[in-house]
Coordinates of N, CA and C in Angstrom, one line a residue:
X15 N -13.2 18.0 -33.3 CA -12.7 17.4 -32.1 C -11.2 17.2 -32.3
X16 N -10.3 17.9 -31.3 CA -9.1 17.6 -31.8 C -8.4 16.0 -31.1
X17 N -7.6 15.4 -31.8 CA -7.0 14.5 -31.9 C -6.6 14.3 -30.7
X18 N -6.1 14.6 -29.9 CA -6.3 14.3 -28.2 C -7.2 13.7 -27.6
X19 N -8.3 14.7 -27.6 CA -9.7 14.1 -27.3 C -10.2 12.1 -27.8
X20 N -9.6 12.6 -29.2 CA -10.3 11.4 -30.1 C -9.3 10.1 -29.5
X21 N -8.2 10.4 -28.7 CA -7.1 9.2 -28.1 C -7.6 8.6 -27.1
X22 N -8.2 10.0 -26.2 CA -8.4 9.6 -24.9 C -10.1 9.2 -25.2
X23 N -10.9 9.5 -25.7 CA -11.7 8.3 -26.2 C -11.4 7.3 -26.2
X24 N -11.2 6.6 -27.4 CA -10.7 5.6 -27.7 C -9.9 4.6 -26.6
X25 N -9.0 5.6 -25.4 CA -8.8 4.6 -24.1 C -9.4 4.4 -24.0
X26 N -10.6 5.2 -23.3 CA -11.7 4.7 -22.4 C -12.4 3.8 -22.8
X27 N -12.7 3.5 -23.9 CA -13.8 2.5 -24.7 C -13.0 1.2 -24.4
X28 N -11.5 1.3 -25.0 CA -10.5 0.1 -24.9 C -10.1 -0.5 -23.5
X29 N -10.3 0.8 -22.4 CA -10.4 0.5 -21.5 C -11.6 -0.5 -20.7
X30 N -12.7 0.3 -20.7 CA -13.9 -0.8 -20.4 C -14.2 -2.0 -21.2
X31 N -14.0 -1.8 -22.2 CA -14.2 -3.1 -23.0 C -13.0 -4.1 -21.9
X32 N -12.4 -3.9 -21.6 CA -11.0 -4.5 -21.3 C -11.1 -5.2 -19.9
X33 N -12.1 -4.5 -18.7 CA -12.7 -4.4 -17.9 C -14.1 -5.2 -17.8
X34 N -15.0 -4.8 -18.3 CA -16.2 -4.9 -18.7 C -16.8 -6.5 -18.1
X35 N -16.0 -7.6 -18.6 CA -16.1 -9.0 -18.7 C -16.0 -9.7 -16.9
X36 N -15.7 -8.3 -15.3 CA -15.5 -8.5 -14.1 C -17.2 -9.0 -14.1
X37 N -18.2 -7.8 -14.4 CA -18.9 -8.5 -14.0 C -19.7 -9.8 -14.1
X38 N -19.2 -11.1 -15.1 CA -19.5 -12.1 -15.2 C -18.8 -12.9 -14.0
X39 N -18.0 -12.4 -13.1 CA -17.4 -13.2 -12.6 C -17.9 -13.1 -11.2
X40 N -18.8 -14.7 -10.5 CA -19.2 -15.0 -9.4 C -18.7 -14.5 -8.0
X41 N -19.6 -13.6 -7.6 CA -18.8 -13.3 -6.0 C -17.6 -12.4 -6.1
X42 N -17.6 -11.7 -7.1 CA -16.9 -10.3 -7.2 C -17.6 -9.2 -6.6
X43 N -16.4 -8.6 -5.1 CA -17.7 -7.7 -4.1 C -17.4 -6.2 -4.6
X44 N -17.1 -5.3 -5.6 CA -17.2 -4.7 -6.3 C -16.5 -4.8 -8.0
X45 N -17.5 -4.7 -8.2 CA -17.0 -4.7 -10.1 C -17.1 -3.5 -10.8
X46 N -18.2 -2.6 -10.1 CA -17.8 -0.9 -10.8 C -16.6 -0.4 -10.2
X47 N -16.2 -0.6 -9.4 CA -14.4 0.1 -9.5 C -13.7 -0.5 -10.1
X48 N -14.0 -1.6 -10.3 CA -12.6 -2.2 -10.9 C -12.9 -1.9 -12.3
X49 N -14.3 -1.6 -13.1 CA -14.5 -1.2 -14.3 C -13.9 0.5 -14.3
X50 N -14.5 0.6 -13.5 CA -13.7 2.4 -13.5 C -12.1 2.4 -13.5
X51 N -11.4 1.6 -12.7 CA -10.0 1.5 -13.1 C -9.4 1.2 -14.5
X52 N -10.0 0.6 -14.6 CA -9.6 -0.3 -16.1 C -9.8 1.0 -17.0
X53 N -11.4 1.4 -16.9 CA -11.4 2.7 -18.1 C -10.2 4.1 -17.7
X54 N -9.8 3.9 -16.4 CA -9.0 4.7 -16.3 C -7.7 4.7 -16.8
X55 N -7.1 3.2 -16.4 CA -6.1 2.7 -17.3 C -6.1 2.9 -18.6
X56 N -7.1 2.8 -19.6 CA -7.2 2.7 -20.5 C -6.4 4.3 -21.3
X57 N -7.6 5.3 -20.5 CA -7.0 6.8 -20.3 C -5.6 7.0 -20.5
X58 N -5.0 6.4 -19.2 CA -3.7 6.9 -18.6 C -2.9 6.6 -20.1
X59 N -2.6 5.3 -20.3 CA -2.3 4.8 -21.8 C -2.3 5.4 -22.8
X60 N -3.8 5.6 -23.1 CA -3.6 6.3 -24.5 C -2.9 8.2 -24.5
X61 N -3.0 8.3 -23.0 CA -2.1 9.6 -22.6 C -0.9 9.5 -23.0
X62 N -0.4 8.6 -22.6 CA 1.1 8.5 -22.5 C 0.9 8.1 -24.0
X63 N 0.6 7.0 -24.4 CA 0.9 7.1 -26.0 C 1.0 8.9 -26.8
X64 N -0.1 9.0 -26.8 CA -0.2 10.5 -27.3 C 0.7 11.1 -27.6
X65 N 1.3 11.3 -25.9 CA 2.5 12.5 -26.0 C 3.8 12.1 -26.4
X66 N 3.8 10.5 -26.7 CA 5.2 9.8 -27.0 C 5.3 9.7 -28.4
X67 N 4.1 9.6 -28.9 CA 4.4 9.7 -30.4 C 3.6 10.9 -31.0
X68 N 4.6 10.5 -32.3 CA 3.9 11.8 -33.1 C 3.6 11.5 -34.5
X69 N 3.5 12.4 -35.5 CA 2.7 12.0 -36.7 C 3.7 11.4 -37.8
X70 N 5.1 11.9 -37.2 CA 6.3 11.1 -38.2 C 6.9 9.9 -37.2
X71 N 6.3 9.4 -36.1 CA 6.5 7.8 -35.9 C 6.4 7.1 -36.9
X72 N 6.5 5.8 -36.7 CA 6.4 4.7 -37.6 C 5.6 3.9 -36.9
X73 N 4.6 3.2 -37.5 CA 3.7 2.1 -36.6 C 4.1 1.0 -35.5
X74 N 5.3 0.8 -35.5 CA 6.1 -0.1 -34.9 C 6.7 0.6 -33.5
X75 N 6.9 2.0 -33.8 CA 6.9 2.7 -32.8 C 5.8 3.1 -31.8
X76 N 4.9 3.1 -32.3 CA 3.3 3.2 -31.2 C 3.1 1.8 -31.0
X77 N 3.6 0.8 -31.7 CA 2.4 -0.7 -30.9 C 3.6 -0.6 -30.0
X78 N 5.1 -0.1 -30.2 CA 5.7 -0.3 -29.0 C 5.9 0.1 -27.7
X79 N 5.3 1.3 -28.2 CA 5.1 2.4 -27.0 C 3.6 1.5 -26.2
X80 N 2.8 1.3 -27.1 CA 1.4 1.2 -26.4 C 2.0 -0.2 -25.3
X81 N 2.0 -1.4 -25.9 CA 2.6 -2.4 -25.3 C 3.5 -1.9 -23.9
X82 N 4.3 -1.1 -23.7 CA 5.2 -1.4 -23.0 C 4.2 -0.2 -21.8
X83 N 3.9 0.5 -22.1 CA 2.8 1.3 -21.5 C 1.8 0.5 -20.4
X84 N 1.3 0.0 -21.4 CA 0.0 -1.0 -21.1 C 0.9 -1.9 -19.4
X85 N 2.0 -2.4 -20.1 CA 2.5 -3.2 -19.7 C 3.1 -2.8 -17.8
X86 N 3.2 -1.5 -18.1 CA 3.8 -1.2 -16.5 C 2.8 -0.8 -16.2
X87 N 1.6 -0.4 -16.4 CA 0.7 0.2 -16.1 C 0.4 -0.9 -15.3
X88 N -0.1 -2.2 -16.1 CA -0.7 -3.4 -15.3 C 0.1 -4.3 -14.6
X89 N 1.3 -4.1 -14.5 CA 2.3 -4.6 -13.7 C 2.3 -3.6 -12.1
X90 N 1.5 -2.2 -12.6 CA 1.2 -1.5 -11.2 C 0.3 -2.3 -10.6
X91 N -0.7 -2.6 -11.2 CA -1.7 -3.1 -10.7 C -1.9 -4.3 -9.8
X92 N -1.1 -5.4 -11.0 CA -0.6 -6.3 -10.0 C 0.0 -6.4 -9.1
X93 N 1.0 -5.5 -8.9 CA 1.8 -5.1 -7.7 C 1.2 -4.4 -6.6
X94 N 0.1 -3.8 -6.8 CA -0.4 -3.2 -5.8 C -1.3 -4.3 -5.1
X95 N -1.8 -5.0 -5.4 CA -3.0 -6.3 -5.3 C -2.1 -7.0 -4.2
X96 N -0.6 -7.0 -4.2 CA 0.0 -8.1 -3.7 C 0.7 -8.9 -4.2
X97 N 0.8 -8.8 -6.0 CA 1.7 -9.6 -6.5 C 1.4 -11.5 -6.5
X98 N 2.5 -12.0 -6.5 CA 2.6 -13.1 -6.1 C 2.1 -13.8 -5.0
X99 N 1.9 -12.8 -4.0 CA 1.7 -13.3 -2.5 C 0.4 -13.5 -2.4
X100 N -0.4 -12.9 -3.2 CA -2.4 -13.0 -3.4 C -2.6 -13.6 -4.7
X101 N -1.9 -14.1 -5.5 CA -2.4 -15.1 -6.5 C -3.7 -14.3 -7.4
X102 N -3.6 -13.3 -7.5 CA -4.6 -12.4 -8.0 C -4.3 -11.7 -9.2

């Protein structure tokens, strides 16, 4: 399995796990898309990590990349929902 593969795994897993915890939540009127998003995010992430680092990074380099990744990714999300204006 090449090391690609084994990233974009590992989103997805990190993704649903990440996701996963909607459906405990009362009166949520879909929770399989929003788990599908999340494993998607998860994807998108470990993508972009991927192709940003390579095997002579330094660790500090990938938790930074992953972090700031993670970070706009879910700042789309929230921005798309409405931001501040839906408290969501």
């Amino acid at each position: 399995m090449s090391s690609r593969a084994r990233v974009v795994i590992a989103g997805a897993v990190v993704g649903f796990l990440d996701s996963c915890f909607i459906w405990f939540v009362p009166g949520e009127p879909y929770p399989n898309f929003i788990v599908a998003a999340g494993t998607l995010k998860g994807v998108l992430t470990a993508l972009l990590i991927a192709t940003s680092v390579d095997h002579a990074s330094s660790l500090g380099k990938a938790l930074g990349s992953g972090a700031l990744y993670g970070l706009l990714l879910s700042a789309g999300v929230f921005l798309a929902k409405g931001g501040w204006a839906s408290w969501d």
